[in-house]
Coordinates of N, CA, C and O and ligand atoms in Angstrom, one line a residue:
M1 N 11.3 91.6 144.4 CA 12.5 92.1 145.2 C 13.4 91.0 145.6 O 13.0 89.9 146.0
I2 N 14.7 91.2 145.4 CA 15.7 90.1 145.6 C 16.1 90.2 147.1 O 16.6 91.3 147.5
S3 N 16.0 89.1 147.8 CA 16.4 89.1 149.2 C 17.9 89.3 149.4 O 18.7 88.8 148.5
D4 N 18.4 89.9 150.4 CA 19.8 90.0 150.7 C 20.3 88.6 151.3 O 21.5 88.4 151.2
F5 N 19.4 87.8 151.8 CA 19.8 86.5 152.3 C 19.3 85.4 151.5 O 18.1 85.4 151.1
R6 N 20.1 84.3 151.3 CA 19.6 83.2 150.5 C 20.2 81.9 151.2 O 21.3 81.9 151.6
V7 N 19.3 80.9 151.2 CA 19.7 79.6 151.8 C 20.0 78.6 150.8 O 19.4 78.6 149.7
G8 N 20.9 77.7 151.0 CA 21.1 76.6 150.1 C 21.3 75.3 150.9 O 21.6 75.3 152.1
F9 N 21.0 74.2 150.2 CA 21.1 72.8 150.8 C 22.1 72.0 150.0 O 22.1 72.0 148.7
G10 N 22.9 71.2 150.7 CA 23.8 70.2 150.0 C 23.7 68.9 150.6 O 23.5 68.7 151.8
Y11 N 24.0 67.8 149.8 CA 24.0 66.5 150.2 C 25.1 65.8 149.5 O 25.4 66.0 148.4
D12 N 25.8 64.9 150.3 CA 26.8 64.0 149.6 C 26.9 62.7 150.3 O 26.6 62.6 151.5
S13 N 27.4 61.7 149.6 CA 27.6 60.4 150.2 C 28.8 59.7 149.5 O 28.9 59.9 148.3
H14 N 29.6 59.0 150.2 CA 30.7 58.3 149.6 C 30.8 56.9 150.3 O 30.5 56.8 151.5
R15 N 31.3 55.9 149.5 CA 31.5 54.6 150.0 C 32.8 54.5 150.9 O 33.8 55.2 150.5
L16 N 32.8 53.8 152.0 CA 34.0 53.6 152.8 C 34.8 52.4 152.2 O 34.2 51.4 151.8
T17 N 36.1 52.5 152.1 CA 36.9 51.5 151.5 C 38.2 51.4 152.3 O 38.7 52.4 152.9
E18 N 38.9 50.3 152.2 CA 40.2 50.1 152.9 C 41.2 50.8 152.0 O 41.1 50.9 150.8
G19 N 42.3 51.2 152.7 CA 43.5 51.7 152.0 C 43.4 53.2 151.6 O 44.2 53.6 150.7
R20 N 42.4 53.9 152.1 CA 42.3 55.3 151.8 C 42.3 56.1 153.1 O 41.6 55.6 154.1
P21 N 42.9 57.3 153.2 CA 42.8 58.1 154.4 C 41.3 58.6 154.5 O 40.7 58.8 153.5
L22 N 40.8 58.8 155.7 CA 39.5 59.3 155.9 C 39.6 60.8 156.1 O 40.2 61.3 157.1
K23 N 39.1 61.6 155.2 CA 39.2 63.1 155.3 C 37.8 63.6 155.4 O 37.0 63.3 154.5
L24 N 37.5 64.4 156.4 CA 36.2 65.0 156.6 C 36.3 66.4 157.1 O 37.1 66.6 158.1
G25 N 35.6 67.3 156.5 CA 35.7 68.7 156.9 C 37.1 69.3 156.9 O 37.5 70.1 157.7
G26 N 37.9 68.8 155.9 CA 39.3 69.3 155.8 C 40.3 68.7 156.8 O 41.4 69.2 156.9
V27 N 39.8 67.7 157.6 CA 40.7 67.2 158.6 C 40.8 65.7 158.4 O 39.9 65.0 158.0
E28 N 42.1 65.2 158.5 CA 42.3 63.7 158.4 C 42.0 63.1 159.7 O 42.5 63.5 160.8
I29 N 41.1 62.1 159.7 CA 40.6 61.4 160.9 C 41.1 60.0 160.9 O 40.9 59.2 160.0
P30 N 41.8 59.6 162.0 CA 42.3 58.2 162.1 C 41.1 57.2 162.0 O 40.2 57.3 162.8
H31 N 41.2 56.2 161.1 CA 40.1 55.2 161.0 C 40.7 54.1 160.1 O 41.6 54.2 159.4
T32 N 40.0 52.9 160.2 CA 40.4 51.8 159.4 C 40.1 51.9 157.9 O 40.8 51.3 157.1
H33 N 39.1 52.7 157.6 CA 38.7 52.9 156.2 C 38.7 54.4 155.9 O 38.6 55.2 156.8
G34 N 38.8 54.7 154.6 CA 38.6 56.1 154.1 C 37.5 56.1 153.1 O 36.9 55.0 152.7
L35 N 37.2 57.3 152.6 CA 36.1 57.4 151.6 C 36.7 57.3 150.2 O 37.7 57.9 149.9
D36 N 35.9 56.5 149.4 CA 36.3 56.3 148.0 C 35.8 57.4 147.1 O 34.7 57.9 147.3
G37 N 36.6 57.8 146.2 CA 36.1 58.9 145.2 C 37.2 59.4 144.3 O 38.4 59.0 144.5
H38 N 36.8 60.2 143.4 CA 37.7 60.7 142.4 C 38.7 61.7 143.0 O 39.9 61.7 142.8
S39 N 38.1 62.6 143.9 CA 39.0 63.6 144.6 C 39.4 62.9 145.9 O 39.4 61.7 146.0
D40 N 39.7 63.7 146.9 CA 40.0 63.1 148.3 C 38.7 62.6 148.9 O 38.7 62.1 150.0
A41 N 37.5 62.8 148.3 CA 36.2 62.3 148.7 C 35.8 62.9 150.1 O 35.1 62.2 150.8
D42 N 36.2 64.1 150.4 CA 35.8 64.7 151.6 C 34.3 65.1 151.5 O 33.9 66.2 151.0
A43 N 33.4 64.2 152.0 CA 32.0 64.4 151.8 C 31.4 65.6 152.5 O 30.4 66.2 152.1
V44 N 32.1 66.0 153.6 CA 31.6 67.2 154.4 C 31.8 68.4 153.5 O 30.9 69.2 153.3
L45 N 33.0 68.6 153.0 CA 33.3 69.7 152.1 C 32.5 69.7 150.8 O 32.0 70.7 150.4
H46 N 32.2 68.5 150.3 CA 31.4 68.4 149.1 C 30.0 68.9 149.3 O 29.4 69.6 148.5
A47 N 29.4 68.5 150.5 CA 28.0 68.9 150.8 C 28.0 70.4 151.0 O 27.0 71.1 150.6
I48 N 29.0 71.0 151.7 CA 29.1 72.4 151.9 C 29.2 73.2 150.5 O 28.6 74.2 150.3
I49 N 30.0 72.6 149.6 CA 30.2 73.2 148.3 C 28.8 73.3 147.6 O 28.4 74.3 147.1
D50 N 28.0 72.2 147.7 CA 26.7 72.2 147.0 C 25.8 73.1 147.7 O 24.9 73.7 147.1
A51 N 25.9 73.3 149.1 CA 25.0 74.2 149.8 C 25.3 75.6 149.4 O 24.3 76.4 149.2
I52 N 26.5 76.0 149.4 CA 26.8 77.5 149.1 C 26.5 77.7 147.6 O 26.0 78.8 147.2
L53 N 26.9 76.8 146.7 CA 26.5 77.0 145.3 C 25.0 77.1 145.1 O 24.5 77.9 144.4
G54 N 24.3 76.2 145.9 CA 22.8 76.2 145.8 C 22.2 77.5 146.3 O 21.3 78.1 145.7
A55 N 22.8 78.1 147.3 CA 22.3 79.4 147.9 C 22.4 80.5 146.8 O 21.6 81.4 146.8
A56 N 23.5 80.4 146.0 CA 23.7 81.4 145.0 C 23.2 81.0 143.7 O 23.4 81.7 142.7
A57 N 22.4 79.9 143.6 CA 21.9 79.3 142.4 C 23.0 79.2 141.3 O 22.8 79.6 140.1
L58 N 24.1 78.6 141.7 CA 25.2 78.5 140.8 C 25.5 77.0 140.4 O 26.6 76.7 140.0
G59 N 24.4 76.2 140.4 CA 24.6 74.8 140.0 C 25.1 74.0 141.0 O 24.9 74.2 142.2
D60 N 25.9 72.9 140.7 CA 26.4 72.0 141.7 C 27.8 71.6 141.4 O 28.5 72.0 140.5
I61 N 28.3 70.8 142.4 CA 29.8 70.5 142.4 C 30.2 69.7 141.1 O 31.3 70.0 140.6
G62 N 29.3 68.9 140.6 CA 29.6 68.1 139.5 C 29.8 68.9 138.2 O 30.5 68.5 137.3
Q63 N 29.1 70.0 138.2 CA 29.1 70.9 137.0 C 30.4 71.7 137.0 O 31.0 71.9 136.0
H64 N 30.9 72.1 138.2 CA 32.1 72.9 138.3 C 33.4 72.1 138.4 O 34.4 72.6 137.9
F65 N 33.3 70.9 139.0 CA 34.5 70.1 139.2 C 34.1 68.7 138.8 O 34.0 67.8 139.6
P66 N 34.0 68.4 137.5 CA 33.5 67.1 137.0 C 34.5 66.0 137.4 O 35.7 66.1 137.3
D67 N 33.9 64.8 137.8 CA 34.8 63.7 138.2 C 35.3 62.9 137.0 O 36.0 61.9 137.2
T68 N 35.0 63.4 135.8 CA 35.6 62.9 134.6 C 36.9 63.7 134.2 O 37.6 63.3 133.3
D69 N 37.2 64.8 135.0 CA 38.3 65.7 134.7 C 39.5 65.3 135.5 O 39.5 65.2 136.7
E70 N 40.6 64.9 134.8 CA 41.8 64.4 135.4 C 42.4 65.5 136.4 O 43.1 65.1 137.3
R71 N 42.1 66.8 136.2 CA 42.6 67.8 137.1 C 42.1 67.6 138.5 O 42.7 68.0 139.5
F72 N 41.0 66.9 138.7 CA 40.4 66.7 140.0 C 40.6 65.4 140.6 O 40.1 65.1 141.7
R73 N 41.5 64.5 139.9 CA 41.8 63.2 140.5 C 42.6 63.5 141.8 O 43.6 64.2 141.8
D74 N 42.2 62.9 142.9 CA 42.8 63.0 144.2 C 42.9 64.5 144.6 O 43.8 64.8 145.5
A75 N 42.1 65.4 144.0 CA 42.2 66.8 144.4 C 41.8 67.0 145.8 O 41.0 66.3 146.4
S76 N 42.5 68.0 146.4 CA 42.1 68.4 147.8 C 40.7 69.1 147.7 O 40.6 70.1 147.0
S77 N 39.8 68.6 148.5 CA 38.5 69.3 148.4 C 38.5 70.6 149.1 O 37.7 71.5 148.8
D78 N 39.6 70.9 149.9 CA 39.8 72.2 150.4 C 39.9 73.2 149.3 O 39.3 74.3 149.3
A79 N 40.7 72.8 148.3 CA 40.9 73.7 147.1 C 39.6 73.9 146.3 O 39.3 75.0 145.8
L80 N 38.8 72.9 146.3 CA 37.5 73.0 145.5 C 36.5 73.9 146.3 O 35.9 74.7 145.7
L81 N 36.5 73.8 147.6 CA 35.6 74.7 148.4 C 36.2 76.2 148.3 O 35.4 77.1 148.2
I82 N 37.5 76.3 148.3 CA 38.0 77.7 148.2 C 37.6 78.3 146.8 O 37.1 79.4 146.8
E83 N 37.6 77.5 145.8 CA 37.2 78.0 144.5 C 35.6 78.2 144.4 O 35.2 79.2 143.9
A84 N 34.9 77.4 145.1 CA 33.4 77.6 145.1 C 33.1 78.9 145.9 O 32.1 79.6 145.5
V85 N 33.8 79.2 146.9 CA 33.6 80.4 147.7 C 33.8 81.6 146.7 O 33.1 82.6 146.7
L86 N 34.9 81.5 145.9 CA 35.2 82.6 144.9 C 34.0 82.8 143.9 O 33.7 83.9 143.6
F87 N 33.4 81.6 143.5 CA 32.3 81.7 142.5 C 31.1 82.5 143.2 O 30.5 83.3 142.6
V88 N 30.9 82.1 144.5 CA 29.8 82.7 145.2 C 30.0 84.2 145.4 O 29.1 85.1 145.2
R89 N 31.3 84.6 145.8 CA 31.6 86.0 145.9 C 31.5 86.7 144.6 O 31.1 87.9 144.6
A90 N 31.9 86.1 143.5 CA 31.8 86.8 142.2 C 30.3 87.1 141.9 O 30.1 88.0 141.1
K91 N 29.4 86.3 142.4 CA 28.0 86.6 142.2 C 27.4 87.6 143.2 O 26.3 87.9 143.2
G92 N 28.3 88.1 144.1 CA 27.9 89.1 145.0 C 27.5 88.7 146.4 O 26.9 89.4 147.2
Y93 N 27.8 87.4 146.7 CA 27.3 86.8 148.0 C 28.5 86.4 148.9 O 29.6 86.1 148.3
E94 N 28.3 86.5 150.2 CA 29.3 86.1 151.2 C 28.7 85.0 152.1 O 27.6 85.2 152.5
P95 N 29.4 83.9 152.4 CA 28.9 82.9 153.3 C 28.6 83.5 154.7 O 29.5 84.3 155.2
V96 N 27.5 83.2 155.3 CA 27.2 83.7 156.6 C 27.4 82.6 157.7 O 28.2 82.7 158.6
N97 N 26.7 81.4 157.5 CA 26.9 80.3 158.4 C 26.5 79.0 157.6 O 25.8 79.0 156.6
V98 N 27.1 77.9 158.2 CA 26.7 76.6 157.7 C 26.4 75.7 158.8 O 26.9 75.8 159.9
D99 N 25.5 74.7 158.6 CA 25.1 73.7 159.6 C 25.2 72.4 158.8 O 24.6 72.2 157.8
V100 N 26.0 71.5 159.4 CA 26.3 70.2 158.7 C 25.9 69.0 159.6 O 26.3 69.0 160.8
T101 N 25.3 68.0 159.1 CA 25.0 66.8 159.8 C 25.7 65.6 159.1 O 25.5 65.4 157.9
V102 N 26.6 64.9 159.8 CA 27.4 63.8 159.2 C 26.8 62.5 159.8 O 26.7 62.4 161.0
I103 N 26.4 61.6 158.9 CA 25.8 60.3 159.4 C 26.8 59.2 159.1 O 27.2 58.9 157.9
A104 N 27.4 58.7 160.2 CA 28.5 57.7 160.1 C 28.3 56.7 161.2 O 28.2 57.2 162.4
E105 N 28.4 55.4 161.0 CA 28.3 54.5 162.1 C 29.6 54.5 162.9 O 29.6 54.3 164.1
A106 N 30.7 54.7 162.2 CA 32.1 54.9 162.8 C 32.9 55.6 161.8 O 32.7 55.6 160.6
P107 N 34.0 56.3 162.3 CA 34.4 56.5 163.7 C 33.5 57.5 164.4 O 32.7 58.2 163.8
R108 N 33.7 57.7 165.7 CA 33.1 58.8 166.5 C 33.7 60.1 166.0 O 34.9 60.2 166.0
L109 N 32.8 61.0 165.7 CA 33.3 62.3 165.1 C 33.5 63.4 166.2 O 34.2 64.3 165.9
R110 N 32.8 63.3 167.3 CA 32.9 64.3 168.3 C 34.3 64.9 168.6 O 34.5 66.1 168.6
P111 N 35.3 64.0 168.8 CA 36.6 64.5 169.1 C 37.2 65.3 168.0 O 38.2 66.0 168.2
H112 N 36.6 65.3 166.8 CA 37.2 66.0 165.6 C 36.4 67.2 165.2 O 36.8 67.9 164.2
V113 N 35.3 67.4 165.8 CA 34.3 68.4 165.3 C 34.9 69.8 165.4 O 34.8 70.6 164.5
D114 N 35.6 70.1 166.5 CA 36.2 71.5 166.6 C 37.3 71.8 165.5 O 37.3 72.9 165.0
A115 N 38.1 70.7 165.2 CA 39.1 70.9 164.2 C 38.4 71.1 162.8 O 38.8 72.0 162.0
M116 N 37.3 70.4 162.6 CA 36.6 70.6 161.3 C 36.0 71.9 161.2 O 36.1 72.6 160.2
R117 N 35.4 72.4 162.3 CA 34.7 73.7 162.3 C 35.8 74.8 162.1 O 35.5 75.8 161.3
A118 N 37.0 74.7 162.7 CA 38.0 75.7 162.5 C 38.5 75.7 161.0 O 38.6 76.8 160.4
R119 N 38.7 74.5 160.4 CA 39.2 74.5 159.1 C 38.1 75.0 158.1 O 38.4 75.8 157.2
I120 N 36.8 74.6 158.3 CA 35.8 75.1 157.4 C 35.6 76.6 157.5 O 35.5 77.3 156.5
A121 N 35.7 77.1 158.7 CA 35.6 78.6 158.9 C 36.7 79.3 158.2 O 36.4 80.4 157.6
E122 N 37.9 78.7 158.3 CA 39.0 79.4 157.7 C 38.8 79.5 156.2 O 39.0 80.5 155.5
I123 N 38.3 78.4 155.5 CA 38.1 78.4 154.1 C 37.0 79.3 153.7 O 37.0 80.0 152.7
L124 N 35.9 79.4 154.5 CA 34.7 80.2 154.2 C 35.0 81.7 154.5 O 34.2 82.5 154.1
G125 N 36.0 82.0 155.2 CA 36.3 83.4 155.6 C 35.3 83.8 156.7 O 34.9 85.0 156.7
T126 N 34.9 82.9 157.5 CA 34.0 83.2 158.6 C 34.7 82.8 159.9 O 35.9 82.5 159.9
N127 N 34.0 82.7 161.0 CA 34.6 82.2 162.3 C 33.9 80.9 162.7 O 32.8 80.6 162.3
P128 N 34.6 80.1 163.5 CA 34.1 78.8 163.9 C 32.7 78.9 164.6 O 31.9 77.9 164.5
G129 N 32.4 80.0 165.1 CA 31.0 80.2 165.7 C 29.9 80.2 164.7 O 28.7 80.0 165.0
A130 N 30.3 80.3 163.4 CA 29.3 80.3 162.3 C 29.3 79.0 161.6 O 28.7 78.8 160.5
V131 N 30.0 78.0 162.1 CA 30.1 76.7 161.5 C 29.7 75.6 162.5 O 30.3 75.5 163.6
S132 N 28.6 74.9 162.2 CA 28.2 73.8 163.1 C 28.4 72.5 162.3 O 28.1 72.3 161.2
V133 N 29.0 71.5 163.1 CA 29.1 70.2 162.5 C 28.6 69.2 163.6 O 29.0 69.2 164.7
K134 N 27.6 68.4 163.2 CA 27.0 67.4 164.1 C 27.2 66.0 163.6 O 26.9 65.8 162.4
G135 N 27.6 65.1 164.4 CA 27.7 63.7 164.0 C 26.6 62.9 164.6 O 26.1 63.1 165.7
K136 N 26.1 62.0 163.7 CA 25.0 61.0 164.1 C 25.4 59.6 163.6 O 26.1 59.5 162.6
T137 N 24.7 58.6 164.1 CA 24.8 57.3 163.5 C 23.4 57.1 162.8 O 22.5 57.9 163.0
S138 N 23.2 56.0 162.1 CA 21.9 55.7 161.6 C 21.3 54.5 162.3 O 20.5 53.8 161.7
E139 N 21.8 54.3 163.5 CA 21.2 53.2 164.4 C 21.3 51.9 163.7 O 20.3 51.1 163.8
H140 N 22.4 51.6 163.0 CA 22.6 50.3 162.3 C 21.6 50.0 161.2 O 21.5 48.9 160.7
M141 N 20.9 51.0 160.7 CA 19.9 50.8 159.6 C 20.5 51.2 158.3 O 21.2 52.2 158.1
G142 N 20.2 50.3 157.3 CA 20.6 50.6 155.9 C 22.1 50.6 155.7 O 22.9 50.1 156.5
A143 N 22.5 51.0 154.5 CA 23.9 50.9 154.1 C 24.9 51.7 155.0 O 25.9 51.2 155.4
V144 N 24.5 52.9 155.4 CA 25.3 53.7 156.3 C 25.4 52.9 157.7 O 26.5 52.9 158.3
G145 N 24.3 52.4 158.1 CA 24.3 51.7 159.4 C 25.1 50.4 159.4 O 25.6 50.0 160.4
R146 N 25.3 49.8 158.2 CA 26.2 48.7 158.0 C 27.7 49.1 157.9 O 28.6 48.2 157.7
G147 N 27.9 50.4 157.9 CA 29.3 50.9 157.8 C 29.8 50.9 156.4 O 31.0 51.0 156.1
E148 N 28.9 50.9 155.4 CA 29.4 50.8 154.0 C 29.7 52.2 153.5 O 30.4 52.3 152.5
G149 N 29.3 53.3 154.1 CA 29.6 54.6 153.6 C 29.2 55.7 154.7 O 28.7 55.3 155.8
I150 N 29.4 56.9 154.2 CA 29.1 58.1 155.1 C 28.2 59.0 154.3 O 28.5 59.2 153.1
E151 N 27.2 59.6 154.9 CA 26.3 60.6 154.3 C 26.5 61.9 155.0 O 26.6 61.9 156.2
V152 N 26.3 63.0 154.2 CA 26.4 64.3 154.8 C 25.3 65.2 154.3 O 25.0 65.2 153.1
H153 N 24.6 65.9 155.2 CA 23.6 67.0 154.8 C 24.2 68.3 155.3 O 24.7 68.4 156.4
A154 N 24.0 69.4 154.5 CA 24.5 70.7 154.9 C 23.5 71.8 154.4 O 22.9 71.7 153.3
V155 N 23.3 72.8 155.3 CA 22.6 74.0 154.8 C 23.6 75.1 155.0 O 24.4 75.1 155.9
A156 N 23.5 76.1 154.1 CA 24.3 77.3 154.2 C 23.5 78.5 153.9 O 22.6 78.5 153.1
L157 N 23.8 79.6 154.7 CA 23.2 80.9 154.4 C 24.2 81.8 153.8 O 25.4 81.8 154.3
V158 N 23.8 82.5 152.8 CA 24.8 83.6 152.2 C 24.0 84.9 152.2 O 22.8 84.9 152.2
K159 N 24.8 86.0 152.3 CA 24.2 87.3 152.2 C 24.9 88.1 151.1 O 26.0 87.9 150.8
R160 N 24.1 89.1 150.6 CA 24.7 89.9 149.6 C 25.8 90.8 150.2 O 25.6 91.4 151.3
G161 N 27.0 90.7 149.7 CA 28.2 91.3 150.4 C 28.3 92.8 150.2 O 27.6 93.3 149.4
Ligands
LIG201 MG1 31.4 63.9 146.9

C-alpha cells in the first residue's frame, strides 16, 4: 500500500566568499560575504529542493538543474524551487511542511527568519506556519565554525494531492 504522506531529506553546503550577495531562503541578507556557486547559491532553497524531490523519489537537484548547464549560471534558486514544486505536483504530491536548520557562524539569522519563511511558503504554495527555519552556529568547530561556509539541512513532508 502506498502511503498518502512521504518524507524527504535535503542537505546543501556552499563556501562563503567575498564579492557575492548572501542569499538564503529567497531573501538577500546583508553580510560581508556571500555564498559561492554556479547559481545564486541559495543553500536553504537548494536543501529544500532536495528534500521535496526526495519525498517524491524524483532524484536530486544536480540531476534536474546541472551546474554544468549554462542556463543555470547565476540562476535564481527561487525559480529552481518553483520548478521542483511543479515536478512534485506532476507526480501527484503537494508540499505539506518543511523544517530547515541553517548552520552558520555569521551572520545572525534570527532577524531574517520570518522573511525567509514567508518567501519559502509563497513558493511552496503553503503558509508560513508550515515553514520552519532555525539558525545555529557550529560553536567554532570545523570549516563552518571558521566561517568558511554555510550548511543547511531540511526535511519536507508531501501528501498525495
Ligand atoms: Mg547548492
